Steps between C-alpha positions, in 0.01 A plus 500: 500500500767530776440355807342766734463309844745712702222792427214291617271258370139533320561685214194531352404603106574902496768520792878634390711275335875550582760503249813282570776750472813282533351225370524244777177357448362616806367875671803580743645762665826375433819544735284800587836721435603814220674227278219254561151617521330175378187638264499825691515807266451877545206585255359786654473829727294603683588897541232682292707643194304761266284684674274770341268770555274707279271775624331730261179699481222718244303802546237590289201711568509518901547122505829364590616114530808372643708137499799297621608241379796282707615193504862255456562389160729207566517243828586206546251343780421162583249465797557240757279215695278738675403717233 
């Protein structure tokens, strides 16, 4: 495993493991610049992309039901510290 210590120390069984990127044998942000990022890499977003929604309804004999269904089909989401 990479060494991790610029993120913090006592990892514990179950916490993220970092992958190391550039392969510098440690977790680093690099130069911190476009042609250096260290083991920074986009992976995600977090703009909701597919959303959807379905509303329908029956009748039948005086009796009538209705629904909606809504919801996003693809985000990218990762919650921070205080969630």
């Amino acid at each position: 495993m990479p060494d991790q210590s610029r993120l913090g120390a006592g990892f514990k069984v179950g916490d993220l493991e970092f992958a190391d990127l550039n392969g510098d044998g440690e977790i680093s942000p690099g130069t911190n610049t476009l042609d250096d990022p260290g083991d920074r890499r986009i992976i995600g977003n977090t703009t909701p992309r597919y959303t959807y929604g379905i509303n329908g309804g029956v009748n039948w004999k005086n009796f009538s039901i209705d629904f909606l269904f809504q919801g996003v089909g693809k985000r990218d989401y990762y919650p921070g510290n205080q969630n």
